[in-house]
């Protein structure tokens, strides 16, 4: 869990469409927001950008299959012989205001969604069974969740009763021109080199579902470009930031290298 309290610096975020306006409208209307999209396409950056822009504290939780409701709401702790209550990230946001962002929500245990329900309808309350307290969330409290529909399995999906509480934005990798702009802006690499990496990513993404579980993300392109800026050769950067993270299979990696030669030379 990470908490960003100050909103002095607004992290760079290049919009792909009207998602910033949609986010602001959702916040003003107190609607919870669901962001769908592949890994590394900018969802987390978008949320930190919007939190800073709106001057809201941001509590981010990376969900995993052991994450329980108590991890979000809080627990009793023993401190110097005393038992004190420590708010979890969801309770902290519901009590003090701000955004609680649950990344990869489908990974969390089922009891987590139960806790979210009264906070995501017009009651906007959080009941802490362990303290007997009921918290009414302030106007500037917002829940944002994200998940990657590409990883979806029958077992790991949001129930309609949960997902229909959220308005949703579908994210994808940016268009080539925007993606190259992002890669150049994030790393300082020359625009023509960013264009070539983005062209490569475009080809690699076509292999999704065939040879690769997931295509090369914007995050991988940014990592690759930063290695180049740090002085690595193009080949080294592509090998370590793109090919190795994408596959463990020797045949697949060989195929990817052939594709790199065909696209980049
Ligand atoms: P996700 O949360 O979808 O997995 P992130 O938000 O962590 O992905 O994005 C990964 C990286 O890609 C960011 O750290 C940033 O460098 C870059 N990035 C992706 N999309 C954008 C964007 N629209 N504007 C700025 N940076 C972006």
PDB file of C-alpha atoms and ligand atoms in Angstrom:
ATOM      1  CA  UNK A   1       0.000   0.000   0.000  1.00  0.00           C
ATOM      2  CA  UNK A   2       1.230   3.492  -0.737  1.00  0.00           C
ATOM      3  CA  UNK A   3      -0.155   6.821   0.350  1.00  0.00           C
ATOM      4  CA  UNK A   4       0.582  10.049  -1.475  1.00  0.00           C
ATOM      5  CA  UNK A   5      -0.569  12.900   0.706  1.00  0.00           C
ATOM      6  CA  UNK A   6       0.700  15.990  -1.057  1.00  0.00           C
ATOM      7  CA  UNK A   7      -0.473  17.167  -4.416  1.00  0.00           C
ATOM      8  CA  UNK A   8       2.368  19.527  -5.289  1.00  0.00           C
ATOM      9  CA  UNK A   9       3.536  17.805  -8.444  1.00  0.00           C
ATOM     10  CA  UNK A  10       1.051  16.588 -11.007  1.00  0.00           C
ATOM     11  CA  UNK A  11       2.540  13.455 -12.615  1.00  0.00           C
ATOM     12  CA  UNK A  12       2.763  13.624 -16.405  1.00  0.00           C
ATOM     13  CA  UNK A  13      -0.197  11.981 -18.095  1.00  0.00           C
ATOM     14  CA  UNK A  14      -0.984  12.224 -21.802  1.00  0.00           C
ATOM     15  CA  UNK A  15      -4.746  11.720 -22.304  1.00  0.00           C
ATOM     16  CA  UNK A  16      -5.911   9.334 -24.989  1.00  0.00           C
ATOM     17  CA  UNK A  17      -9.407  10.776 -25.164  1.00  0.00           C
ATOM     18  CA  UNK A  18     -11.791  12.414 -22.702  1.00  0.00           C
ATOM     19  CA  UNK A  19     -10.848  10.231 -19.721  1.00  0.00           C
ATOM     20  CA  UNK A  20      -9.761  13.216 -17.587  1.00  0.00           C
ATOM     21  CA  UNK A  21     -13.136  14.918 -18.065  1.00  0.00           C
ATOM     22  CA  UNK A  22     -14.904  11.620 -17.323  1.00  0.00           C
ATOM     23  CA  UNK A  23     -12.884  11.144 -14.149  1.00  0.00           C
ATOM     24  CA  UNK A  24     -13.683  14.664 -12.956  1.00  0.00           C
ATOM     25  CA  UNK A  25     -17.386  14.206 -13.667  1.00  0.00           C
ATOM     26  CA  UNK A  26     -17.382  10.883 -11.767  1.00  0.00           C
ATOM     27  CA  UNK A  27     -15.642  12.535  -8.826  1.00  0.00           C
ATOM     28  CA  UNK A  28     -18.058  15.492  -8.729  1.00  0.00           C
ATOM     29  CA  UNK A  29     -21.073  13.171  -8.986  1.00  0.00           C
ATOM     30  CA  UNK A  30     -19.625  10.785  -6.359  1.00  0.00           C
ATOM     31  CA  UNK A  31     -19.626   7.815  -8.685  1.00  0.00           C
ATOM     32  CA  UNK A  32     -17.136   4.968  -8.239  1.00  0.00           C
ATOM     33  CA  UNK A  33     -14.964   4.317 -11.278  1.00  0.00           C
ATOM     34  CA  UNK A  34     -13.730   1.101 -12.895  1.00  0.00           C
ATOM     35  CA  UNK A  35     -10.750   1.210 -15.281  1.00  0.00           C
ATOM     36  CA  UNK A  36     -10.355  -1.754 -17.593  1.00  0.00           C
ATOM     37  CA  UNK A  37      -7.340  -2.385 -19.759  1.00  0.00           C
ATOM     38  CA  UNK A  38      -4.149  -4.334 -20.379  1.00  0.00           C
ATOM     39  CA  UNK A  39      -1.207  -4.143 -18.028  1.00  0.00           C
ATOM     40  CA  UNK A  40       1.143  -1.166 -18.403  1.00  0.00           C
ATOM     41  CA  UNK A  41      -1.174   0.983 -20.512  1.00  0.00           C
ATOM     42  CA  UNK A  42      -1.329   3.962 -18.139  1.00  0.00           C
ATOM     43  CA  UNK A  43      -4.187   3.258 -15.687  1.00  0.00           C
ATOM     44  CA  UNK A  44      -2.155   3.817 -12.536  1.00  0.00           C
ATOM     45  CA  UNK A  45      -0.457   6.912 -13.950  1.00  0.00           C
ATOM     46  CA  UNK A  46      -3.883   8.254 -14.885  1.00  0.00           C
ATOM     47  CA  UNK A  47      -5.185   7.841 -11.331  1.00  0.00           C
ATOM     48  CA  UNK A  48      -2.122   9.519  -9.760  1.00  0.00           C
ATOM     49  CA  UNK A  49      -2.387  12.345 -12.280  1.00  0.00           C
ATOM     50  CA  UNK A  50      -6.062  12.917 -11.523  1.00  0.00           C
ATOM     51  CA  UNK A  51      -5.561  12.669  -7.743  1.00  0.00           C
ATOM     52  CA  UNK A  52      -2.865  15.347  -7.915  1.00  0.00           C
ATOM     53  CA  UNK A  53      -4.915  17.481 -10.272  1.00  0.00           C
ATOM     54  CA  UNK A  54      -7.912  17.373  -7.946  1.00  0.00           C
ATOM     55  CA  UNK A  55      -5.694  17.875  -4.886  1.00  0.00           C
ATOM     56  CA  UNK A  56      -6.767  14.577  -3.306  1.00  0.00           C
ATOM     57  CA  UNK A  57      -4.709  12.160  -1.225  1.00  0.00           C
ATOM     58  CA  UNK A  58      -4.290   8.818  -2.992  1.00  0.00           C
ATOM     59  CA  UNK A  59      -4.263   5.433  -1.269  1.00  0.00           C
ATOM     60  CA  UNK A  60      -3.198   2.718  -3.704  1.00  0.00           C
ATOM     61  CA  UNK A  61      -3.615  -0.972  -2.957  1.00  0.00           C
ATOM     62  CA  UNK A  62      -2.218  -3.660  -5.247  1.00  0.00           C
ATOM     63  CA  UNK A  63      -4.728  -6.487  -4.797  1.00  0.00           C
ATOM     64  CA  UNK A  64      -3.612 -10.122  -4.545  1.00  0.00           C
ATOM     65  CA  UNK A  65      -5.326 -13.381  -3.665  1.00  0.00           C
ATOM     66  CA  UNK A  66      -4.475 -13.087   0.037  1.00  0.00           C
ATOM     67  CA  UNK A  67      -5.830  -9.561   0.364  1.00  0.00           C
ATOM     68  CA  UNK A  68      -8.689  -9.619   2.836  1.00  0.00           C
ATOM     69  CA  UNK A  69     -11.254  -7.074   3.928  1.00  0.00           C
ATOM     70  CA  UNK A  70      -9.246  -6.450   7.125  1.00  0.00           C
ATOM     71  CA  UNK A  71      -6.243  -5.369   5.032  1.00  0.00           C
ATOM     72  CA  UNK A  72      -8.425  -2.612   3.620  1.00  0.00           C
ATOM     73  CA  UNK A  73     -10.468  -1.650   6.640  1.00  0.00           C
ATOM     74  CA  UNK A  74      -7.872  -1.930   9.416  1.00  0.00           C
ATOM     75  CA  UNK A  75      -7.059  -3.941  12.492  1.00  0.00           C
ATOM     76  CA  UNK A  76      -6.433  -3.803  16.212  1.00  0.00           C
ATOM     77  CA  UNK A  77      -2.738  -3.563  17.025  1.00  0.00           C
ATOM     78  CA  UNK A  78      -0.885  -4.070  20.271  1.00  0.00           C
ATOM     79  CA  UNK A  79       1.238  -1.044  21.083  1.00  0.00           C
ATOM     80  CA  UNK A  80       3.025  -0.624  24.417  1.00  0.00           C
ATOM     81  CA  UNK A  81       0.569  -2.889  26.199  1.00  0.00           C
ATOM     82  CA  UNK A  82      -2.386  -1.058  24.679  1.00  0.00           C
ATOM     83  CA  UNK A  83      -4.688  -2.174  21.914  1.00  0.00           C
ATOM     84  CA  UNK A  84      -5.172   0.543  19.346  1.00  0.00           C
ATOM     85  CA  UNK A  85      -7.147   0.573  16.125  1.00  0.00           C
ATOM     86  CA  UNK A  86      -5.178   1.248  12.920  1.00  0.00           C
ATOM     87  CA  UNK A  87      -7.175   2.340   9.868  1.00  0.00           C
ATOM     88  CA  UNK A  88      -6.498   0.445   6.654  1.00  0.00           C
ATOM     89  CA  UNK A  89      -6.231   2.362   3.349  1.00  0.00           C
ATOM     90  CA  UNK A  90      -9.945   2.133   2.555  1.00  0.00           C
ATOM     91  CA  UNK A  91     -10.994   3.342   6.002  1.00  0.00           C
ATOM     92  CA  UNK A  92      -8.424   6.146   5.905  1.00  0.00           C
ATOM     93  CA  UNK A  93      -9.894   7.429   2.635  1.00  0.00           C
ATOM     94  CA  UNK A  94     -13.500   6.945   3.773  1.00  0.00           C
ATOM     95  CA  UNK A  95     -12.761   8.823   7.015  1.00  0.00           C
ATOM     96  CA  UNK A  96     -10.518  11.631   5.767  1.00  0.00           C
ATOM     97  CA  UNK A  97     -11.439  11.912   2.089  1.00  0.00           C
ATOM     98  CA  UNK A  98      -9.386  11.159  -0.997  1.00  0.00           C
ATOM     99  CA  UNK A  99      -9.119   8.394  -3.532  1.00  0.00           C
ATOM    100  CA  UNK A 100      -8.772   4.721  -2.685  1.00  0.00           C
ATOM    101  CA  UNK A 101      -7.410   2.939  -5.763  1.00  0.00           C
ATOM    102  CA  UNK A 102      -7.639  -0.850  -5.816  1.00  0.00           C
ATOM    103  CA  UNK A 103      -5.428  -2.148  -8.602  1.00  0.00           C
ATOM    104  CA  UNK A 104      -6.307  -5.580 -10.056  1.00  0.00           C
ATOM    105  CA  UNK A 105      -9.434  -5.828  -7.938  1.00  0.00           C
ATOM    106  CA  UNK A 106     -10.371  -9.262  -9.323  1.00  0.00           C
ATOM    107  CA  UNK A 107      -7.355 -10.732  -7.525  1.00  0.00           C
ATOM    108  CA  UNK A 108      -8.747  -9.798  -4.092  1.00  0.00           C
ATOM    109  CA  UNK A 109     -10.726 -12.190  -1.935  1.00  0.00           C
ATOM    110  CA  UNK A 110     -14.502 -12.161  -2.128  1.00  0.00           C
ATOM    111  CA  UNK A 111     -14.985 -10.529   1.293  1.00  0.00           C
ATOM    112  CA  UNK A 112     -13.315  -7.407  -0.120  1.00  0.00           C
ATOM    113  CA  UNK A 113     -16.121  -6.774  -2.568  1.00  0.00           C
ATOM    114  CA  UNK A 114     -18.658  -7.155   0.232  1.00  0.00           C
ATOM    115  CA  UNK A 115     -16.964  -4.306   2.134  1.00  0.00           C
ATOM    116  CA  UNK A 116     -17.036  -2.150  -0.984  1.00  0.00           C
ATOM    117  CA  UNK A 117     -20.750  -2.478  -1.649  1.00  0.00           C
ATOM    118  CA  UNK A 118     -22.182   0.016   0.893  1.00  0.00           C
ATOM    119  CA  UNK A 119     -19.452   2.477  -0.114  1.00  0.00           C
ATOM    120  CA  UNK A 120     -20.276   2.238  -3.796  1.00  0.00           C
ATOM    121  CA  UNK A 121     -23.991   2.986  -3.670  1.00  0.00           C
ATOM    122  CA  UNK A 122     -25.746   6.104  -2.459  1.00  0.00           C
ATOM    123  CA  UNK A 123     -25.276   5.154   1.198  1.00  0.00           C
ATOM    124  CA  UNK A 124     -21.503   5.735   0.902  1.00  0.00           C
ATOM    125  CA  UNK A 125     -20.901   4.185   4.305  1.00  0.00           C
ATOM    126  CA  UNK A 126     -18.296   1.861   5.734  1.00  0.00           C
ATOM    127  CA  UNK A 127     -19.226  -0.319   8.674  1.00  0.00           C
ATOM    128  CA  UNK A 128     -16.339  -1.545  10.792  1.00  0.00           C
ATOM    129  CA  UNK A 129     -17.597  -4.652  12.506  1.00  0.00           C
ATOM    130  CA  UNK A 130     -14.515  -4.865  14.702  1.00  0.00           C
ATOM    131  CA  UNK A 131     -14.982  -1.408  16.223  1.00  0.00           C
ATOM    132  CA  UNK A 132     -18.741  -1.093  15.858  1.00  0.00           C
ATOM    133  CA  UNK A 133     -18.191   2.155  13.971  1.00  0.00           C
ATOM    134  CA  UNK A 134     -20.055   3.315  10.876  1.00  0.00           C
ATOM    135  CA  UNK A 135     -18.253   5.916   8.793  1.00  0.00           C
ATOM    136  CA  UNK A 136     -20.132   8.152   6.370  1.00  0.00           C
ATOM    137  CA  UNK A 137     -17.703   8.987   3.563  1.00  0.00           C
ATOM    138  CA  UNK A 138     -17.178  12.704   2.887  1.00  0.00           C
ATOM    139  CA  UNK A 139     -17.944  14.340  -0.490  1.00  0.00           C
ATOM    140  CA  UNK A 140     -14.322  14.083  -1.629  1.00  0.00           C
ATOM    141  CA  UNK A 141     -14.075  10.317  -1.137  1.00  0.00           C
ATOM    142  CA  UNK A 142     -13.835   8.236  -4.299  1.00  0.00           C
ATOM    143  CA  UNK A 143     -13.229   4.577  -5.060  1.00  0.00           C
ATOM    144  CA  UNK A 144     -11.357   3.676  -8.238  1.00  0.00           C
ATOM    145  CA  UNK A 145     -10.718   0.054  -9.166  1.00  0.00           C
ATOM    146  CA  UNK A 146      -8.928  -1.465 -12.122  1.00  0.00           C
ATOM    147  CA  UNK A 147      -8.532  -4.834 -13.708  1.00  0.00           C
ATOM    148  CA  UNK A 148      -7.172  -6.418 -16.825  1.00  0.00           C
ATOM    149  CA  UNK A 149      -9.953  -8.188 -18.761  1.00  0.00           C
ATOM    150  CA  UNK A 150      -7.222 -10.040 -20.696  1.00  0.00           C
ATOM    151  CA  UNK A 151      -6.435 -12.112 -17.600  1.00  0.00           C
ATOM    152  CA  UNK A 152     -10.061 -12.807 -16.966  1.00  0.00           C
ATOM    153  CA  UNK A 153     -11.042 -16.338 -16.077  1.00  0.00           C
ATOM    154  CA  UNK A 154     -14.381 -17.703 -14.970  1.00  0.00           C
ATOM    155  CA  UNK A 155     -13.156 -17.740 -11.395  1.00  0.00           C
ATOM    156  CA  UNK A 156     -11.580 -14.318 -11.522  1.00  0.00           C
ATOM    157  CA  UNK A 157     -14.083 -11.804 -12.682  1.00  0.00           C
ATOM    158  CA  UNK A 158     -16.268  -9.221 -11.019  1.00  0.00           C
ATOM    159  CA  UNK A 159     -19.819 -10.275 -10.254  1.00  0.00           C
ATOM    160  CA  UNK A 160     -22.457  -8.180 -12.082  1.00  0.00           C
ATOM    161  CA  UNK A 161     -23.755  -7.041  -8.674  1.00  0.00           C
ATOM    162  CA  UNK A 162     -20.336  -5.498  -8.047  1.00  0.00           C
ATOM    163  CA  UNK A 163     -19.414  -4.203 -11.476  1.00  0.00           C
ATOM    164  CA  UNK A 164     -22.742  -2.498 -12.032  1.00  0.00           C
ATOM    165  CA  UNK A 165     -21.957  -0.183  -9.131  1.00  0.00           C
ATOM    166  CA  UNK A 166     -19.159   1.431 -11.130  1.00  0.00           C
ATOM    167  CA  UNK A 167     -19.011   3.575 -14.192  1.00  0.00           C
ATOM    168  CA  UNK A 168     -16.280   2.188 -16.411  1.00  0.00           C
ATOM    169  CA  UNK A 169     -13.636   3.408 -18.837  1.00  0.00           C
ATOM    170  CA  UNK A 170     -12.011   1.034 -21.291  1.00  0.00           C
ATOM    171  CA  UNK A 171      -8.283   1.699 -21.652  1.00  0.00           C
ATOM    172  CA  UNK A 172      -5.990   0.383 -24.329  1.00  0.00           C
ATOM    173  CA  UNK A 173      -2.430   1.063 -25.439  1.00  0.00           C
ATOM    174  CA  UNK A 174      -2.257   4.599 -26.838  1.00  0.00           C
ATOM    175  CA  UNK A 175      -2.342   5.208 -30.584  1.00  0.00           C
ATOM    176  CA  UNK A 176       1.176   5.106 -32.121  1.00  0.00           C
ATOM    177  CA  UNK A 177       1.637   8.884 -32.286  1.00  0.00           C
ATOM    178  CA  UNK A 178       0.550   9.368 -28.658  1.00  0.00           C
ATOM    179  CA  UNK A 179       2.560   6.384 -27.446  1.00  0.00           C
ATOM    180  CA  UNK A 180       5.735   7.690 -29.118  1.00  0.00           C
ATOM    181  CA  UNK A 181       5.085  11.093 -27.535  1.00  0.00           C
ATOM    182  CA  UNK A 182       4.800   9.406 -24.111  1.00  0.00           C
ATOM    183  CA  UNK A 183       7.969   7.334 -24.573  1.00  0.00           C
ATOM    184  CA  UNK A 184       9.910  10.427 -25.682  1.00  0.00           C
ATOM    185  CA  UNK A 185       8.522  12.562 -22.859  1.00  0.00           C
ATOM    186  CA  UNK A 186       9.123   9.942 -20.166  1.00  0.00           C
ATOM    187  CA  UNK A 187      12.688   9.137 -21.153  1.00  0.00           C
ATOM    188  CA  UNK A 188      14.110  11.981 -23.253  1.00  0.00           C
ATOM    189  CA  UNK A 189      14.788   9.615 -26.165  1.00  0.00           C
ATOM    190  CA  UNK A 190      14.674  11.189 -29.652  1.00  0.00           C
ATOM    191  CA  UNK A 191      11.233  11.077 -31.227  1.00  0.00           C
ATOM    192  CA  UNK A 192      12.306   9.054 -34.296  1.00  0.00           C
ATOM    193  CA  UNK A 193      13.754   6.336 -32.038  1.00  0.00           C
ATOM    194  CA  UNK A 194      10.580   6.338 -29.954  1.00  0.00           C
ATOM    195  CA  UNK A 195       8.598   5.926 -33.193  1.00  0.00           C
ATOM    196  CA  UNK A 196      10.621   2.805 -34.066  1.00  0.00           C
ATOM    197  CA  UNK A 197      10.051   1.224 -30.656  1.00  0.00           C
ATOM    198  CA  UNK A 198       6.337   1.914 -30.933  1.00  0.00           C
ATOM    199  CA  UNK A 199       6.256   0.354 -34.418  1.00  0.00           C
ATOM    200  CA  UNK A 200       7.909  -2.744 -32.929  1.00  0.00           C
ATOM    201  CA  UNK A 201       5.362  -2.850 -30.118  1.00  0.00           C
ATOM    202  CA  UNK A 202       2.572  -2.704 -32.682  1.00  0.00           C
ATOM    203  CA  UNK A 203       3.879  -5.887 -34.322  1.00  0.00           C
ATOM    204  CA  UNK A 204       4.449  -7.624 -30.983  1.00  0.00           C
ATOM    205  CA  UNK A 205       0.900  -6.863 -29.894  1.00  0.00           C
ATOM    206  CA  UNK A 206      -0.374  -8.780 -32.909  1.00  0.00           C
ATOM    207  CA  UNK A 207       1.160 -11.895 -31.339  1.00  0.00           C
ATOM    208  CA  UNK A 208      -1.077 -11.654 -28.291  1.00  0.00           C
ATOM    209  CA  UNK A 209      -3.033 -14.850 -27.900  1.00  0.00           C
ATOM    210  CA  UNK A 210      -0.843 -16.603 -30.514  1.00  0.00           C
ATOM    211  CA  UNK A 211       2.699 -16.705 -29.088  1.00  0.00           C
ATOM    212  CA  UNK A 212       2.319 -14.253 -26.245  1.00  0.00           C
ATOM    213  CA  UNK A 213      -0.112 -14.007 -23.358  1.00  0.00           C
ATOM    214  CA  UNK A 214       0.174 -10.226 -23.488  1.00  0.00           C
ATOM    215  CA  UNK A 215       1.725  -7.766 -25.983  1.00  0.00           C
ATOM    216  CA  UNK A 216       4.540  -5.319 -25.155  1.00  0.00           C
ATOM    217  CA  UNK A 217       3.119  -2.660 -22.834  1.00  0.00           C
ATOM    218  CA  UNK A 218       3.794   1.071 -22.897  1.00  0.00           C
ATOM    219  CA  UNK A 219       5.653   0.441 -19.628  1.00  0.00           C
ATOM    220  CA  UNK A 220       8.075  -1.936 -21.390  1.00  0.00           C
ATOM    221  CA  UNK A 221       8.671   0.609 -24.150  1.00  0.00           C
ATOM    222  CA  UNK A 222       9.434   3.281 -21.559  1.00  0.00           C
ATOM    223  CA  UNK A 223      11.863   0.889 -19.811  1.00  0.00           C
ATOM    224  CA  UNK A 224      13.515   0.009 -23.120  1.00  0.00           C
ATOM    225  CA  UNK A 225      13.923   3.664 -24.084  1.00  0.00           C
ATOM    226  CA  UNK A 226      15.378   4.503 -20.653  1.00  0.00           C
ATOM    227  CA  UNK A 227      18.014   1.782 -21.079  1.00  0.00           C
ATOM    228  CA  UNK A 228      18.948   3.273 -24.448  1.00  0.00           C
ATOM    229  CA  UNK A 229      19.159   6.737 -22.906  1.00  0.00           C
ATOM    230  CA  UNK A 230      21.364   5.212 -20.163  1.00  0.00           C
ATOM    231  CA  UNK A 231      23.826   4.095 -22.847  1.00  0.00           C
ATOM    232  CA  UNK A 232      22.860   0.500 -23.667  1.00  0.00           C
ATOM    233  CA  UNK A 233      22.769  -0.521 -27.313  1.00  0.00           C
ATOM    234  CA  UNK A 234      19.400  -0.874 -29.018  1.00  0.00           C
ATOM    235  CA  UNK A 235      19.837  -4.663 -29.129  1.00  0.00           C
ATOM    236  CA  UNK A 236      20.664  -4.928 -25.432  1.00  0.00           C
ATOM    237  CA  UNK A 237      17.766  -2.691 -24.475  1.00  0.00           C
ATOM    238  CA  UNK A 238      15.256  -4.627 -26.579  1.00  0.00           C
ATOM    239  CA  UNK A 239      16.542  -7.959 -25.295  1.00  0.00           C
ATOM    240  CA  UNK A 240      16.335  -7.009 -21.601  1.00  0.00           C
ATOM    241  CA  UNK A 241      13.329  -4.697 -21.582  1.00  0.00           C
ATOM    242  CA  UNK A 242      11.122  -6.355 -24.174  1.00  0.00           C
ATOM    243  CA  UNK A 243      12.040  -9.905 -25.219  1.00  0.00           C
ATOM    244  CA  UNK A 244      12.945 -11.395 -21.831  1.00  0.00           C
ATOM    245  CA  UNK A 245       9.999  -9.865 -19.932  1.00  0.00           C
ATOM    246  CA  UNK A 246       7.585 -11.119 -22.611  1.00  0.00           C
ATOM    247  CA  UNK A 247       8.522 -14.803 -22.774  1.00  0.00           C
ATOM    248  CA  UNK A 248      10.478 -17.651 -21.187  1.00  0.00           C
ATOM    249  CA  UNK A 249      10.126 -19.923 -24.206  1.00  0.00           C
ATOM    250  CA  UNK A 250      13.309 -20.218 -26.302  1.00  0.00           C
ATOM    251  CA  UNK A 251      11.424 -20.721 -29.588  1.00  0.00           C
ATOM    252  CA  UNK A 252       9.128 -17.792 -28.932  1.00  0.00           C
ATOM    253  CA  UNK A 253      12.080 -15.570 -28.018  1.00  0.00           C
ATOM    254  CA  UNK A 254      13.839 -16.551 -31.244  1.00  0.00           C
ATOM    255  CA  UNK A 255      10.704 -15.609 -33.182  1.00  0.00           C
ATOM    256  CA  UNK A 256      10.543 -12.266 -31.369  1.00  0.00           C
ATOM    257  CA  UNK A 257      14.182 -11.536 -32.253  1.00  0.00           C
ATOM    258  CA  UNK A 258      13.440 -12.251 -35.921  1.00  0.00           C
ATOM    259  CA  UNK A 259      10.552  -9.821 -35.729  1.00  0.00           C
ATOM    260  CA  UNK A 260      12.828  -7.173 -34.201  1.00  0.00           C
ATOM    261  CA  UNK A 261      15.261  -7.566 -37.095  1.00  0.00           C
ATOM    262  CA  UNK A 262      12.412  -7.304 -39.596  1.00  0.00           C
ATOM    263  CA  UNK A 263      10.966  -4.150 -38.000  1.00  0.00           C
ATOM    264  CA  UNK A 264      14.048  -2.354 -36.704  1.00  0.00           C
ATOM    265  CA  UNK A 265      16.824  -3.887 -38.791  1.00  0.00           C
TER     266      UNK A 265
HETATM  267  P1  LIG B   1      -1.079   0.190 -15.643  1.00  0.00           P
HETATM  268  O1  LIG B   1      -1.507   0.772 -14.341  1.00  0.00           O
HETATM  269  O2  LIG B   1      -2.125   0.272 -16.724  1.00  0.00           O
HETATM  270  O3  LIG B   1      -0.510  -1.208 -15.519  1.00  0.00           O
HETATM  271  P2  LIG B   1       0.897   2.326 -15.606  1.00  0.00           P
HETATM  272  O4  LIG B   1      -0.008   3.468 -15.357  1.00  0.00           O
HETATM  273  O5  LIG B   1       1.751   1.868 -14.488  1.00  0.00           O
HETATM  274  O6  LIG B   1       0.107   1.071 -16.232  1.00  0.00           O
HETATM  275  O7  LIG B   1       1.785   2.729 -16.882  1.00  0.00           O
HETATM  276  C1  LIG B   1       3.085   2.231 -17.078  1.00  0.00           C
HETATM  277  C2  LIG B   1       3.988   3.330 -17.546  1.00  0.00           C
HETATM  278  O8  LIG B   1       3.649   3.711 -18.892  1.00  0.00           O
HETATM  279  C3  LIG B   1       3.888   4.621 -16.741  1.00  0.00           C
HETATM  280  O9  LIG B   1       4.770   4.587 -15.638  1.00  0.00           O
HETATM  281  C4  LIG B   1       4.280   5.674 -17.751  1.00  0.00           C
HETATM  282  O10 LIG B   1       5.700   5.736 -17.865  1.00  0.00           O
HETATM  283  C5  LIG B   1       3.783   5.121 -19.058  1.00  0.00           C
HETATM  284  N1  LIG B   1       2.475   5.612 -19.539  1.00  0.00           N
HETATM  285  C6  LIG B   1       1.504   4.831 -20.066  1.00  0.00           C
HETATM  286  N2  LIG B   1       0.481   5.578 -20.498  1.00  0.00           N
HETATM  287  C7  LIG B   1       0.804   6.869 -20.236  1.00  0.00           C
HETATM  288  C8  LIG B   1       0.156   8.128 -20.474  1.00  0.00           C
HETATM  289  N3  LIG B   1      -1.038   8.167 -21.091  1.00  0.00           N
HETATM  290  N4  LIG B   1       0.785   9.254 -20.093  1.00  0.00           N
HETATM  291  C9  LIG B   1       1.998   9.188 -19.488  1.00  0.00           C
HETATM  292  N5  LIG B   1       2.659   8.041 -19.233  1.00  0.00           N
HETATM  293  C10 LIG B   1       2.077   6.888 -19.615  1.00  0.00           C
END
